[in-house]
């Protein structure tokens, strides 16, 4: 299982259980996109559990952020290292 999710009111919480690689990032991105379109949340949180995020993992998070931004849904990243959060912030600004 690449991701799991829960819905709390109007918030969607997605957890990436493993660092993704080139072969798994598309699947995870499509799953997140489907969850957002299915649940229509007002806020999305993506939690990265697997320590230092790989470039493929960050790619999925940035892709999800761009999609959410286009839908006017804020997305927060949690659980990632400070370096990953800085990179995420730089790529989503």
XYZ file of C-alpha atoms in Angstrom:
93
model
C 0.000 0.000 0.000
C 1.502 3.294 -1.112
C -0.972 5.621 0.557
C -3.824 5.597 3.009
C -6.336 8.297 3.740
C -8.970 9.462 6.154
C -11.619 12.131 5.987
C -12.363 14.315 8.986
C -15.257 16.649 8.234
C -14.127 18.704 5.266
C -10.440 17.733 5.582
C -8.704 14.966 3.645
C -5.636 13.430 5.301
C -3.336 11.410 3.046
C -0.385 9.405 4.343
C 2.462 8.301 2.075
C 3.723 5.130 3.742
C 6.892 4.630 1.732
C 9.298 6.795 -0.136
C 8.239 6.625 -3.732
C 10.389 5.913 -6.738
C 9.938 6.567 -10.444
C 7.825 3.422 -10.818
C 5.369 4.223 -8.004
C 4.998 8.000 -8.116
C 2.418 8.079 -10.914
C 0.198 5.602 -9.089
C 0.370 7.612 -5.859
C -0.323 10.892 -7.672
C -3.351 9.425 -9.451
C -4.666 8.012 -6.164
C -4.388 11.398 -4.446
C -6.066 13.138 -7.376
C -8.936 10.638 -7.279
C -9.348 11.126 -3.517
C -9.544 14.906 -3.891
C -12.103 14.694 -6.677
C -14.151 12.063 -4.819
C -14.237 13.718 -1.385
C -14.099 17.382 -2.473
C -12.331 18.506 0.722
C -11.757 22.089 1.825
C -8.275 21.221 3.117
C -5.734 18.498 2.344
C -2.864 17.302 4.525
C -0.180 14.998 3.145
C 1.956 13.211 5.700
C 5.287 11.674 4.701
C 6.282 8.906 7.116
C 9.432 7.522 5.584
C 12.125 9.913 6.839
C 13.970 11.909 4.197
C 11.641 12.196 1.216
C 12.903 11.035 -2.162
C 12.653 13.309 -5.194
C 9.803 11.131 -6.500
C 7.916 11.543 -3.202
C 8.361 15.311 -3.299
C 7.269 15.283 -6.944
C 3.967 13.668 -5.928
C 3.452 16.176 -3.128
C 4.204 19.129 -5.419
C 1.876 17.716 -8.090
C -0.888 17.313 -5.497
C -0.280 20.847 -4.256
C -0.568 22.294 -7.755
C -3.795 20.388 -8.370
C -5.226 21.547 -5.039
C -4.123 25.113 -5.696
C -5.991 25.017 -9.007
C -9.087 23.899 -7.084
C -8.495 26.556 -4.377
C -7.838 23.900 -1.719
C -4.943 24.496 0.708
C -2.490 21.606 1.116
C -0.086 21.131 4.022
C 2.902 18.800 4.180
C 3.679 17.110 7.504
C 6.198 14.573 8.725
C 8.907 15.486 6.240
C 12.300 16.760 7.270
C 12.929 20.498 7.355
C 14.976 20.241 4.141
C 12.048 18.571 2.359
C 9.614 21.179 3.674
C 11.871 23.987 2.452
C 12.088 22.347 -0.968
C 8.297 21.888 -0.993
C 7.786 25.534 -0.064
C 10.208 26.670 -2.775
C 8.491 24.569 -5.457
C 4.978 25.656 -4.506
C 5.523 29.371 -4.092
